[in-house]
PDB file of C-alpha atoms and ligand atoms in Angstrom:
ATOM      1  CA  MET A 276      80.370  92.748 121.957  1.00 51.00           C
ATOM      2  CA  ALA A 277      78.310  94.283 119.028  1.00 50.00           C
ATOM      3  CA  GLU A 278      75.144  95.900 120.031  1.00 64.00           C
ATOM      4  CA  PHE A 279      73.700  96.116 116.514  1.00 72.00           C
ATOM      5  CA  ASP A 280      70.866  93.689 115.956  1.00 84.00           C
ATOM      6  CA  PHE A 281      71.611  91.796 112.923  1.00 89.00           C
ATOM      7  CA  SER A 282      68.464  89.583 112.868  1.00 88.00           C
ATOM      8  CA  ASP A 283      66.741  92.601 111.604  1.00 91.00           C
ATOM      9  CA  LEU A 284      68.693  92.730 108.298  1.00 96.00           C
ATOM     10  CA  SER A 285      67.733  91.195 105.052  1.00 97.00           C
ATOM     11  CA  ASP A 286      70.363  88.623 103.897  1.00 97.00           C
ATOM     12  CA  GLU A 287      72.020  90.987 101.434  1.00 97.00           C
ATOM     13  CA  ASP A 288      71.915  93.795 104.161  1.00 98.00           C
ATOM     14  CA  LEU A 289      73.454  91.210 106.379  1.00 98.00           C
ATOM     15  CA  PHE A 290      76.559  90.577 104.164  1.00 98.00           C
ATOM     16  CA  LEU A 291      76.869  94.469 103.355  1.00 98.00           C
ATOM     17  CA  GLN A 292      76.958  95.008 107.087  1.00 97.00           C
ATOM     18  CA  MET A 293      79.665  92.402 107.274  1.00 98.00           C
ATOM     19  CA  GLN A 294      81.656  94.055 104.533  1.00 98.00           C
ATOM     20  CA  ASP A 295      81.288  97.526 106.174  1.00 98.00           C
ATOM     21  CA  ASP A 296      82.395  95.954 109.683  1.00 98.00           C
ATOM     22  CA  LEU A 297      85.390  94.285 108.231  1.00 98.00           C
ATOM     23  CA  TYR A 298      86.435  97.564 106.396  1.00 98.00           C
ATOM     24  CA  ASP A 299      86.046  99.333 109.655  1.00 98.00           C
ATOM     25  CA  GLY A 300      88.049  96.730 111.535  1.00 98.00           C
ATOM     26  CA  LEU A 301      85.274  95.888 113.722  1.00 98.00           C
ATOM     27  CA  ALA A 302      86.253  92.185 114.757  1.00 98.00           C
ATOM     28  CA  ASP A 303      83.399  91.509 117.208  1.00 97.00           C
ATOM     29  CA  GLU A 304      80.837  92.779 114.600  1.00 97.00           C
ATOM     30  CA  VAL A 305      82.277  90.695 112.013  1.00 98.00           C
ATOM     31  CA  VAL A 306      81.879  87.795 114.217  1.00 97.00           C
ATOM     32  CA  ALA A 307      78.313  88.594 115.255  1.00 97.00           C
ATOM     33  CA  GLY A 308      77.477  88.936 111.456  1.00 97.00           C
ATOM     34  CA  VAL A 309      79.097  85.699 110.708  1.00 98.00           C
ATOM     35  CA  GLN A 310      77.189  83.920 113.417  1.00 97.00           C
ATOM     36  CA  GLU A 311      74.000  85.349 112.241  1.00 97.00           C
ATOM     37  CA  ALA A 312      74.784  84.084 108.598  1.00 98.00           C
ATOM     38  CA  LEU A 313      75.468  80.631 109.828  1.00 97.00           C
ATOM     39  CA  ARG A 314      72.230  80.613 112.048  1.00 97.00           C
ATOM     40  CA  ARG A 315      70.629  81.380 108.702  1.00 97.00           C
ATOM     41  CA  GLY A 316      71.994  78.375 107.047  1.00 97.00           C
ATOM     42  CA  PHE A 317      74.491  80.014 104.813  1.00 97.00           C
ATOM     43  CA  SER A 318      77.680  77.677 103.921  1.00 95.00           C
ATOM     44  CA  ALA A 319      81.009  78.880 104.961  1.00 94.00           C
ATOM     45  CA  GLN A 320      81.872  79.324 101.370  1.00 93.00           C
ATOM     46  CA  ALA A 321      79.004  81.660 100.797  1.00 95.00           C
ATOM     47  CA  ILE A 322      79.989  83.719 104.017  1.00 97.00           C
ATOM     48  CA  LEU A 323      83.467  83.934 102.874  1.00 96.00           C
ATOM     49  CA  ASP A 324      82.570  84.930  99.076  1.00 95.00           C
ATOM     50  CA  ARG A 325      79.731  87.097 100.153  1.00 97.00           C
ATOM     51  CA  GLY A 326      81.057  88.732 103.286  1.00 97.00           C
ATOM     52  CA  LEU A 327      84.789  88.502 104.231  1.00 97.00           C
ATOM     53  CA  VAL A 328      86.459  88.134 100.968  1.00 96.00           C
ATOM     54  CA  ALA A 329      84.154  90.574  99.283  1.00 97.00           C
ATOM     55  CA  GLY A 330      84.920  92.942 102.007  1.00 97.00           C
ATOM     56  CA  MET A 331      88.521  92.435 102.049  1.00 97.00           C
ATOM     57  CA  GLU A 332      88.388  93.358  98.261  1.00 97.00           C
ATOM     58  CA  ILE A 333      86.991  96.687  98.936  1.00 98.00           C
ATOM     59  CA  VAL A 334      89.950  97.198 101.576  1.00 97.00           C
ATOM     60  CA  GLY A 335      92.287  96.452  98.895  1.00 97.00           C
ATOM     61  CA  VAL A 336      90.964  98.931  96.396  1.00 97.00           C
ATOM     62  CA  ASP A 337      91.267 101.806  99.101  1.00 98.00           C
ATOM     63  CA  PHE A 338      94.530 100.644 100.162  1.00 97.00           C
ATOM     64  CA  ARG A 339      95.949 100.792  96.879  1.00 97.00           C
ATOM     65  CA  ASP A 340      94.181 104.129  96.262  1.00 97.00           C
ATOM     66  CA  GLY A 341      95.769 105.705  99.678  1.00 97.00           C
ATOM     67  CA  ILE A 342      92.410 105.886 101.425  1.00 98.00           C
ATOM     68  CA  LEU A 343      93.269 103.455 104.029  1.00 97.00           C
ATOM     69  CA  PHE A 344      96.498 102.924 105.464  1.00 97.00           C
ATOM     70  CA  VAL A 345      98.615  99.900 106.934  1.00 97.00           C
ATOM     71  CA  PRO A 346      97.122 100.327 110.641  1.00 97.00           C
ATOM     72  CA  GLU A 347      93.563 100.320 109.233  1.00 98.00           C
ATOM     73  CA  VAL A 348      94.141  97.554 107.025  1.00 97.00           C
ATOM     74  CA  LEU A 349      95.882  95.541 109.867  1.00 97.00           C
ATOM     75  CA  MET A 350      92.769  95.947 111.669  1.00 98.00           C
ATOM     76  CA  SER A 351      90.641  94.687 108.789  1.00 98.00           C
ATOM     77  CA  ALA A 352      92.773  91.711 108.533  1.00 97.00           C
ATOM     78  CA  ASN A 353      92.167  90.972 112.370  1.00 97.00           C
ATOM     79  CA  ALA A 354      88.528  91.366 111.978  1.00 98.00           C
ATOM     80  CA  MET A 355      88.630  88.838 108.934  1.00 97.00           C
ATOM     81  CA  LYS A 356      90.750  86.317 110.811  1.00 97.00           C
ATOM     82  CA  ALA A 357      88.210  86.562 113.905  1.00 97.00           C
ATOM     83  CA  GLY A 358      85.594  85.769 111.216  1.00 97.00           C
ATOM     84  CA  MET A 359      87.601  83.119 109.566  1.00 96.00           C
ATOM     85  CA  GLU A 360      88.140  81.500 112.942  1.00 96.00           C
ATOM     86  CA  LEU A 361      84.471  80.706 113.236  1.00 96.00           C
ATOM     87  CA  LEU A 362      84.375  79.030 109.732  1.00 95.00           C
ATOM     88  CA  ARG A 363      87.459  77.212 110.611  1.00 93.00           C
ATOM     89  CA  PRO A 364      85.633  73.907 112.079  1.00 93.00           C
ATOM     90  CA  LEU A 365      83.447  74.056 108.896  1.00 92.00           C
ATOM     91  CA  LEU A 366      86.152  74.302 106.574  1.00 90.00           C
ATOM     92  CA  THR A 367      88.544  71.794 108.133  1.00 89.00           C
ATOM     93  CA  GLN A 368      86.005  69.140 108.881  1.00 84.00           C
ATOM     94  CA  THR A 369      86.135  66.182 106.777  1.00 72.00           C
ATOM     95  CA  GLY A 370      84.828  62.942 106.501  1.00 68.00           C
ATOM     96  CA  ALA A 371      87.249  62.100 103.730  1.00 66.00           C
ATOM     97  CA  GLN A 372      89.958  59.571 104.250  1.00 76.00           C
ATOM     98  CA  GLN A 373      93.587  61.148 104.737  1.00 84.00           C
ATOM     99  CA  LEU A 374      94.382  61.857 101.107  1.00 89.00           C
ATOM    100  CA  GLY A 375      98.063  63.182 101.473  1.00 95.00           C
ATOM    101  CA  LYS A 376     100.272  65.680 102.983  1.00 97.00           C
ATOM    102  CA  MET A 377     100.821  69.475 102.152  1.00 98.00           C
ATOM    103  CA  VAL A 378     103.538  71.871 103.649  1.00 98.00           C
ATOM    104  CA  ILE A 379     102.372  75.315 102.983  1.00 98.00           C
ATOM    105  CA  GLY A 380     103.845  78.843 103.545  1.00 98.00           C
ATOM    106  CA  THR A 381     104.201  82.416 102.675  1.00 98.00           C
ATOM    107  CA  VAL A 382     107.572  83.224 101.080  1.00 98.00           C
ATOM    108  CA  LYS A 383     110.239  85.309 102.608  1.00 98.00           C
ATOM    109  CA  GLY A 384     109.712  88.929 102.742  1.00 98.00           C
ATOM    110  CA  ASP A 385     105.949  88.544 102.720  1.00 98.00           C
ATOM    111  CA  ILE A 386     103.611  88.636 105.935  1.00 98.00           C
ATOM    112  CA  HIS A 387     100.242  88.175 104.090  1.00 98.00           C
ATOM    113  CA  ASP A 388      98.902  85.063 105.499  1.00 97.00           C
ATOM    114  CA  ILE A 389      94.983  85.215 105.007  1.00 97.00           C
ATOM    115  CA  GLY A 390      94.645  83.747 101.797  1.00 97.00           C
ATOM    116  CA  LYS A 391      97.286  81.074 102.758  1.00 98.00           C
ATOM    117  CA  ASN A 392      95.394  80.358 105.864  1.00 96.00           C
ATOM    118  CA  LEU A 393      92.038  79.788 103.967  1.00 96.00           C
ATOM    119  CA  VAL A 394      93.919  77.415 101.673  1.00 97.00           C
ATOM    120  CA  ALA A 395      95.454  75.505 104.451  1.00 96.00           C
ATOM    121  CA  MET A 396      91.960  75.087 106.061  1.00 95.00           C
ATOM    122  CA  MET A 397      90.170  74.154 102.863  1.00 95.00           C
ATOM    123  CA  MET A 398      92.916  71.753 102.069  1.00 95.00           C
ATOM    124  CA  GLU A 399      92.368  70.112 105.552  1.00 94.00           C
ATOM    125  CA  GLY A 400      88.696  70.015 104.925  1.00 92.00           C
ATOM    126  CA  ALA A 401      89.518  67.958 101.751  1.00 91.00           C
ATOM    127  CA  GLY A 402      91.485  65.443 103.773  1.00 93.00           C
ATOM    128  CA  LEU A 403      94.980  66.502 103.534  1.00 95.00           C
ATOM    129  CA  GLU A 404      97.308  66.915 106.475  1.00 96.00           C
ATOM    130  CA  VAL A 405      98.670  70.457 106.443  1.00 97.00           C
ATOM    131  CA  ILE A 406     101.898  71.564 107.943  1.00 98.00           C
ATOM    132  CA  ASP A 407     101.918  75.301 107.942  1.00 98.00           C
ATOM    133  CA  LEU A 408     105.117  77.016 108.064  1.00 98.00           C
ATOM    134  CA  GLY A 409     103.467  80.580 108.576  1.00 98.00           C
ATOM    135  CA  ILE A 410     104.828  83.697 107.152  1.00 98.00           C
ATOM    136  CA  ASN A 411     108.095  84.848 105.778  1.00 98.00           C
ATOM    137  CA  VAL A 412     109.514  81.242 105.185  1.00 98.00           C
ATOM    138  CA  ASP A 413     113.165  81.207 103.700  1.00 98.00           C
ATOM    139  CA  ALA A 414     114.140  78.364 101.317  1.00 98.00           C
ATOM    140  CA  GLU A 415     116.194  76.503 104.007  1.00 98.00           C
ATOM    141  CA  THR A 416     112.813  76.036 106.091  1.00 98.00           C
ATOM    142  CA  PHE A 417     110.928  75.047 103.163  1.00 98.00           C
ATOM    143  CA  VAL A 418     113.656  72.474 102.330  1.00 98.00           C
ATOM    144  CA  GLU A 419     113.993  71.244 106.070  1.00 98.00           C
ATOM    145  CA  ALA A 420     110.134  70.984 106.267  1.00 98.00           C
ATOM    146  CA  VAL A 421     110.374  68.917 103.086  1.00 98.00           C
ATOM    147  CA  LYS A 422     112.779  66.777 104.382  1.00 98.00           C
ATOM    148  CA  ALA A 423     111.191  66.219 107.852  1.00 98.00           C
ATOM    149  CA  HIS A 424     107.762  65.823 106.695  1.00 98.00           C
ATOM    150  CA  ARG A 425     107.793  64.269 103.210  1.00 97.00           C
ATOM    151  CA  PRO A 426     104.748  65.904 101.791  1.00 98.00           C
ATOM    152  CA  GLU A 427     103.241  64.916  98.365  1.00 98.00           C
ATOM    153  CA  ILE A 428     102.568  68.822  97.758  1.00 98.00           C
ATOM    154  CA  LEU A 429     104.239  71.841  98.629  1.00 98.00           C
ATOM    155  CA  GLY A 430     102.436  75.202  98.292  1.00 98.00           C
ATOM    156  CA  MET A 431     103.678  78.731  98.524  1.00 98.00           C
ATOM    157  CA  SER A 432     101.832  81.847  98.774  1.00 98.00           C
ATOM    158  CA  ALA A 433     103.145  85.499  97.851  1.00 98.00           C
ATOM    159  CA  LEU A 434     100.917  88.618  97.977  1.00 98.00           C
ATOM    160  CA  LEU A 435     103.752  91.086  96.601  1.00 98.00           C
ATOM    161  CA  THR A 436     105.287  91.367  93.305  1.00 98.00           C
ATOM    162  CA  THR A 437     108.476  91.935  95.041  1.00 98.00           C
ATOM    163  CA  THR A 438     108.385  88.567  96.830  1.00 98.00           C
ATOM    164  CA  MET A 439     106.906  86.312  94.197  1.00 98.00           C
ATOM    165  CA  PRO A 440     110.147  85.874  92.489  1.00 98.00           C
ATOM    166  CA  TYR A 441     111.262  84.227  95.713  1.00 98.00           C
ATOM    167  CA  MET A 442     109.235  81.094  94.688  1.00 98.00           C
ATOM    168  CA  LYS A 443     111.855  80.383  92.150  1.00 98.00           C
ATOM    169  CA  VAL A 444     114.473  80.467  94.740  1.00 98.00           C
ATOM    170  CA  VAL A 445     112.587  77.851  96.840  1.00 98.00           C
ATOM    171  CA  ILE A 446     112.042  75.670  93.899  1.00 98.00           C
ATOM    172  CA  ASP A 447     115.909  76.012  93.010  1.00 98.00           C
ATOM    173  CA  ALA A 448     116.829  75.154  96.338  1.00 98.00           C
ATOM    174  CA  LEU A 449     114.649  72.009  96.402  1.00 98.00           C
ATOM    175  CA  GLY A 450     116.328  70.866  93.226  1.00 98.00           C
ATOM    176  CA  GLU A 451     119.635  71.310  94.356  1.00 98.00           C
ATOM    177  CA  GLU A 452     118.452  68.995  97.327  1.00 97.00           C
ATOM    178  CA  GLY A 453     117.206  66.439  94.892  1.00 97.00           C
ATOM    179  CA  LEU A 454     113.768  66.888  96.563  1.00 98.00           C
ATOM    180  CA  ARG A 455     111.885  68.650  93.396  1.00 97.00           C
ATOM    181  CA  GLU A 456     110.803  65.716  91.387  1.00 95.00           C
ATOM    182  CA  SER A 457     108.951  63.946  94.231  1.00 93.00           C
ATOM    183  CA  LEU A 458     106.931  67.147  95.030  1.00 98.00           C
ATOM    184  CA  PHE A 459     104.077  68.733  93.377  1.00 98.00           C
ATOM    185  CA  ILE A 460     104.443  72.258  93.762  1.00 98.00           C
ATOM    186  CA  MET A 461     101.452  74.977  93.827  1.00 98.00           C
ATOM    187  CA  VAL A 462     101.897  78.594  93.851  1.00 98.00           C
ATOM    188  CA  GLY A 463      99.012  81.297  94.563  1.00 98.00           C
ATOM    189  CA  GLY A 464      98.599  84.664  95.829  1.00 98.00           C
ATOM    190  CA  ALA A 465      97.028  87.682  94.197  1.00 97.00           C
ATOM    191  CA  PRO A 466      99.720  88.924  91.935  1.00 98.00           C
ATOM    192  CA  VAL A 467     100.558  85.314  90.838  1.00 98.00           C
ATOM    193  CA  THR A 468      99.484  84.071  87.402  1.00 98.00           C
ATOM    194  CA  GLU A 469      99.237  80.760  85.436  1.00 98.00           C
ATOM    195  CA  SER A 470     102.285  81.990  83.202  1.00 98.00           C
ATOM    196  CA  PHE A 471     104.231  83.108  86.270  1.00 98.00           C
ATOM    197  CA  ALA A 472     103.811  79.716  87.819  1.00 98.00           C
ATOM    198  CA  GLN A 473     105.105  78.030  84.706  1.00 98.00           C
ATOM    199  CA  GLU A 474     107.921  80.596  84.542  1.00 98.00           C
ATOM    200  CA  VAL A 475     109.215  79.551  88.101  1.00 98.00           C
ATOM    201  CA  GLY A 476     108.782  76.036  87.570  1.00 98.00           C
ATOM    202  CA  ALA A 477     105.964  75.134  89.650  1.00 98.00           C
ATOM    203  CA  ASP A 478     103.400  72.480  88.652  1.00 98.00           C
ATOM    204  CA  ALA A 479     100.282  74.324  89.116  1.00 98.00           C
ATOM    205  CA  TYR A 480      98.716  77.682  89.988  1.00 98.00           C
ATOM    206  CA  GLY A 481      96.134  77.899  92.421  1.00 98.00           C
ATOM    207  CA  ARG A 482      93.645  80.908  91.604  1.00 97.00           C
ATOM    208  CA  ASP A 483      91.729  80.706  94.790  1.00 96.00           C
ATOM    209  CA  ALA A 484      91.413  78.124  97.734  1.00 95.00           C
ATOM    210  CA  ALA A 485      88.500  76.187  96.061  1.00 94.00           C
ATOM    211  CA  VAL A 486      90.660  75.866  92.752  1.00 96.00           C
ATOM    212  CA  SER A 487      93.610  74.738  94.767  1.00 97.00           C
ATOM    213  CA  VAL A 488      91.818  72.221  96.520  1.00 96.00           C
ATOM    214  CA  GLU A 489      90.382  70.684  93.109  1.00 96.00           C
ATOM    215  CA  ILE A 490      94.118  70.823  91.741  1.00 98.00           C
ATOM    216  CA  ALA A 491      95.447  69.033  94.837  1.00 97.00           C
ATOM    217  CA  LYS A 492      92.771  66.565  95.102  1.00 95.00           C
ATOM    218  CA  GLU A 493      93.047  65.621  91.486  1.00 96.00           C
ATOM    219  CA  TYR A 494      96.741  65.396  91.617  1.00 97.00           C
ATOM    220  CA  LEU A 495      96.573  63.104  94.717  1.00 96.00           C
ATOM    221  CA  LEU A 496      93.828  60.685  93.165  1.00 92.00           C
ATOM    222  CA  ARG A 497      95.869  60.525  89.801  1.00 93.00           C
ATOM    223  CA  ARG A 498      99.137  59.648  92.144  1.00 91.00           C
ATOM    224  CA  GLN A 499      97.470  56.872  93.925  1.00 86.00           C
ATOM    225  CA  ASN A 500      96.031  55.362  90.817  1.00 86.00           C
ATOM    226  CA  GLN A 501      99.556  55.173  89.097  1.00 82.00           C
ATOM    227  CA  PRO A 502     101.127  51.859  88.962  1.00 72.00           C
ATOM    228  CA  THR A 503     104.250  51.905  91.273  1.00 62.00           C
TER     229      THR A 503
HETATM  230 CO1  B1M B  61      99.112  94.450 102.000  1.00 61.23          CO
HETATM  231  N1  B1M B  61      99.307  94.664  99.701  1.00 61.23           N
HETATM  232  N2  B1M B  61     100.917  95.207 102.189  1.00 61.23           N
HETATM  233  N3  B1M B  61      98.639  94.077 103.768  1.00 61.23           N
HETATM  234  N4  B1M B  61      97.533  93.864 101.407  1.00 61.23           N
HETATM  235  C1  B1M B  61      98.511  94.081  99.186  1.00 61.23           C
HETATM  236  C2  B1M B  61      98.776  92.574  98.836  1.00 61.23           C
HETATM  237  C3  B1M B  61      98.330  94.946  97.932  1.00 61.23           C
HETATM  238  C4  B1M B  61      97.772  94.422  96.597  1.00 61.23           C
HETATM  239  C5  B1M B  61      97.545  96.246  98.333  1.00 61.23           C
HETATM  240  C6  B1M B  61      97.235  97.277  97.237  1.00 61.23           C
HETATM  241  O1  B1M B  61      98.067  97.983  96.952  1.00 61.23           O
HETATM  242  N5  B1M B  61      96.113  97.286  96.543  1.00 61.23           N
HETATM  243  C7  B1M B  61      99.581  95.664  97.742  1.00 61.23           C
HETATM  244  C8  B1M B  61     100.761  94.843  96.801  1.00 61.23           C
HETATM  245  C9  B1M B  61     101.117  95.498  95.579  1.00 61.23           C
HETATM  246  C10 B1M B  61     101.959  94.867  95.101  1.00 61.23           C
HETATM  247  O2  B1M B  61     102.941  94.167  95.235  1.00 61.23           O
HETATM  248  N6  B1M B  61     101.836  94.857  93.715  1.00 61.23           N
HETATM  249  C11 B1M B  61     100.084  95.495  99.449  1.00 61.23           C
HETATM  250  C12 B1M B  61     101.081  96.383  99.902  1.00 61.23           C
HETATM  251  C13 B1M B  61     101.760  97.356  99.121  1.00 61.23           C
HETATM  252  C14 B1M B  61     101.685  95.892 101.403  1.00 61.23           C
HETATM  253  C15 B1M B  61     102.679  96.678 102.069  1.00 61.23           C
HETATM  254  C16 B1M B  61     104.056  96.782 101.305  1.00 61.23           C
HETATM  255  C17 B1M B  61     102.138  98.156 102.575  1.00 61.23           C
HETATM  256  C18 B1M B  61     103.324  98.873 103.266  1.00 61.23           C
HETATM  257  O3  B1M B  61     103.767  98.572 104.256  1.00 61.23           O
HETATM  258  N7  B1M B  61     103.349 100.176 102.608  1.00 61.23           N
HETATM  259  C19 B1M B  61     102.969  95.873 103.209  1.00 61.23           C
HETATM  260  C20 B1M B  61     103.892  94.491 103.035  1.00 61.23           C
HETATM  261  C21 B1M B  61     104.273  93.850 104.146  1.00 61.23           C
HETATM  262  C22 B1M B  61     105.181  92.554 103.839  1.00 61.23           C
HETATM  263  O4  B1M B  61     104.454  91.455 103.512  1.00 61.23           O
HETATM  264  N8  B1M B  61     106.147  92.777 103.679  1.00 61.23           N
HETATM  265  C23 B1M B  61     101.515  95.417 103.460  1.00 61.23           C
HETATM  266  C24 B1M B  61     100.878  94.841 104.672  1.00 61.23           C
HETATM  267  C25 B1M B  61      99.612  94.469 104.706  1.00 61.23           C
HETATM  268  C26 B1M B  61      99.188  94.257 106.084  1.00 61.23           C
HETATM  269  C27 B1M B  61     100.059  93.684 107.349  1.00 61.23           C
HETATM  270  C28 B1M B  61      98.407  95.654 106.427  1.00 61.23           C
HETATM  271  C29 B1M B  61      98.072  93.317 105.664  1.00 61.23           C
HETATM  272  C30 B1M B  61      98.134  91.622 105.662  1.00 61.23           C
HETATM  273  C31 B1M B  61      97.628  91.154 107.043  1.00 61.23           C
HETATM  274  C32 B1M B  61      97.777  89.520 106.977  1.00 61.23           C
HETATM  275  O5  B1M B  61      97.702  88.994 106.164  1.00 61.23           O
HETATM  276  N9  B1M B  61      97.809  89.021 108.097  1.00 61.23           N
HETATM  277  C33 B1M B  61      97.834  93.538 104.189  1.00 61.23           C
HETATM  278  C34 B1M B  61      96.475  93.153 103.400  1.00 61.23           C
HETATM  279  C35 B1M B  61      95.277  92.678 104.367  1.00 61.23           C
HETATM  280  C36 B1M B  61      96.324  93.424 102.127  1.00 61.23           C
HETATM  281  C37 B1M B  61      95.177  93.136 101.158  1.00 61.23           C
HETATM  282  C38 B1M B  61      94.341  94.365 101.379  1.00 61.23           C
HETATM  283  C39 B1M B  61      94.339  92.034 101.316  1.00 61.23           C
HETATM  284  C40 B1M B  61      95.106  90.664 101.175  1.00 61.23           C
HETATM  285  C41 B1M B  61      94.299  89.536 101.563  1.00 61.23           C
HETATM  286  O6  B1M B  61      94.175  89.018 102.617  1.00 61.23           O
HETATM  287  N10 B1M B  61      93.060  89.284 100.647  1.00 61.23           N
HETATM  288  C42 B1M B  61      96.125  93.220  99.726  1.00 61.23           C
HETATM  289  C43 B1M B  61      94.947  93.619  98.455  1.00 61.23           C
HETATM  290  C44 B1M B  61      94.554  92.504  97.572  1.00 61.23           C
HETATM  291  O7  B1M B  61      95.150  91.510  97.739  1.00 61.23           O
HETATM  292  N11 B1M B  61      93.646  93.045  96.617  1.00 61.23           N
HETATM  293  C45 B1M B  61      97.163  93.815 100.145  1.00 61.23           C
HETATM  294  C46 B1M B  61      92.019  88.284 101.206  1.00 61.23           C
HETATM  295  C47 B1M B  61      92.569  86.713 100.515  1.00 61.23           C
HETATM  296  C48 B1M B  61      91.485  85.826 100.935  1.00 61.23           C
HETATM  297  O8  B1M B  61      92.789  86.626  99.311  1.00 61.23           O
HETATM  298  O9  B1M B  61      95.296  86.406  99.955  1.00 61.23           O
HETATM  299  O10 B1M B  61      94.694  86.978  97.431  1.00 61.23           O
HETATM  300  P1  B1M B  61      94.426  86.294  98.897  1.00 61.23           P
HETATM  301  O11 B1M B  61      94.368  84.886  98.696  1.00 61.23           O
HETATM  302  C49 B1M B  61      93.397  84.044  97.711  1.00 61.23           C
HETATM  303  C50 B1M B  61      94.279  83.662  96.374  1.00 61.23           C
HETATM  304  O12 B1M B  61      95.170  84.591  96.099  1.00 61.23           O
HETATM  305  C51 B1M B  61      94.629  82.247  96.602  1.00 61.23           C
HETATM  306  O13 B1M B  61      93.748  81.625  97.426  1.00 61.23           O
HETATM  307  C52 B1M B  61      93.387  82.775  98.214  1.00 61.23           C
HETATM  308  C53 B1M B  61      91.927  82.233  98.917  1.00 61.23           C
HETATM  309  O14 B1M B  61      90.930  82.207  97.714  1.00 61.23           O
HETATM  310  N12 B1M B  61      95.847  82.064  97.337  1.00 61.23           N
HETATM  311  C54 B1M B  61      96.786  80.845  97.155  1.00 61.23           C
HETATM  312  C55 B1M B  61      96.589  82.574  98.093  1.00 61.23           C
HETATM  313  N13 B1M B  61      97.761  82.210  98.466  1.00 61.23           N
HETATM  314  C56 B1M B  61      97.795  80.999  97.891  1.00 61.23           C
HETATM  315  C57 B1M B  61      98.457  79.764  97.902  1.00 61.23           C
HETATM  316  C58 B1M B  61      98.380  78.689  97.425  1.00 61.23           C
HETATM  317  C59 B1M B  61      97.068  78.433  96.447  1.00 61.23           C
HETATM  318  C60 B1M B  61      96.290  79.658  96.494  1.00 61.23           C
HETATM  319  O15 B1M B  61      99.224  77.577  97.285  1.00 61.23           O
HETATM  320  C61 B1M B  61      98.806  76.390  96.998  1.00 61.23           C
END
C-alpha cells in the first residue's frame, strides 16, 4: 500500500499528486489519492476531471513526444483503471427509472477502453442498461449484439485515426441487416469529430462522457414522447 500521507496535502496538491502517481503508473497510490479526495467530499466527476483525466492527458502528450513508451503508458492506464473502479459505484448508481438500453464497444483494431468504460459507467448512472462488448469489436459482433439485445442506442469508441473509419463499416453492416433505422448511433473517442460523425452516418458525436450522457438522455426522452 501507499505509505505517503495524502491527508497533509492541500486539495490542489492532492490532485497534482494523483496526476503524478498516475503518470508513474502507481496504482496503489492513485487509489489512495482517490480515497482521500472522496473523503474530502469531492464528486466523482471532479476527481476524474482534476485528477485522473488530467493525469492521463499529460501521459498522452509525453507518449506522443516519445518520452513515454507503451509499457509505461500501460501502467498509467492500469493505475487509472484502479482509480476508476473506486468511482464506479458513484458513477453507476442511479435513482432514475430505466431509460433505455445501449450497446457499446471499441471498434476493431483498437484496444483503448478507458474512455469507453467511462461512457458506459456514466450511461448506467443515467439509468441506461449498458451491454459492453469490450475492445476490438468487429462489425459482425456489433450486428449480432443489436439483434440479440435490441438497444435503442449503439455507441462506438475509437482512439486511433487508423481505426475510426471502421465505424462506417459497422454502420454499413447494420444498414445491410435492416437494423440502422431503429438505432440512434453515437460515436466518440479522441480523434473523432462532429464532422467525422456526420461523414460516417452516425446520429451524434459524443465529445466526452458527460456530453454523451446528455445526448443519449435527450434522445430517449424525445423518443418516449413521440406518438407511436
Ligand atoms: Co494509445 N494512442 N496507442 N495506448 N493512447 C493514443 C490514442 C495516442 C493519441 C497517443 C499519442 O500519440 N499522443 C495515439 C494515437 C495517435 C493517432 O491515431 N492519431 C496512440 C497510439 C499511437 C497507440 C499505439 C499505436 C502505440 C503503439 O503501439 N506504438 C497503440 C495502439 C494499440 C491498439 O489499440 N491497437 C496504443 C496503445 C495504448 C495502450 C495499450 C498503452 C494504452 C491503452 C490502455 C487502455 O485503454 N486499456 C494507451 C493509452 C492509455 C493512450 C492515451 C495516452 C490515453 C487514452 C485514454 O485512456 N484517455 C492516448 C492519448 C490521448 O488520447 N490523448 C493514446 C483518457 C480517456 C478518459 O479519454 O479515451 O479520449 P478518451 O475518452 C473520452 C472521450 O474521447 C469520449 O469520452 C471519454 C471520456 O470523457 N469517448 C466517447 C471515448 N469513447 C467514446 C465513445 C462514445 C462517446 C464518447 O460513444 C458513445
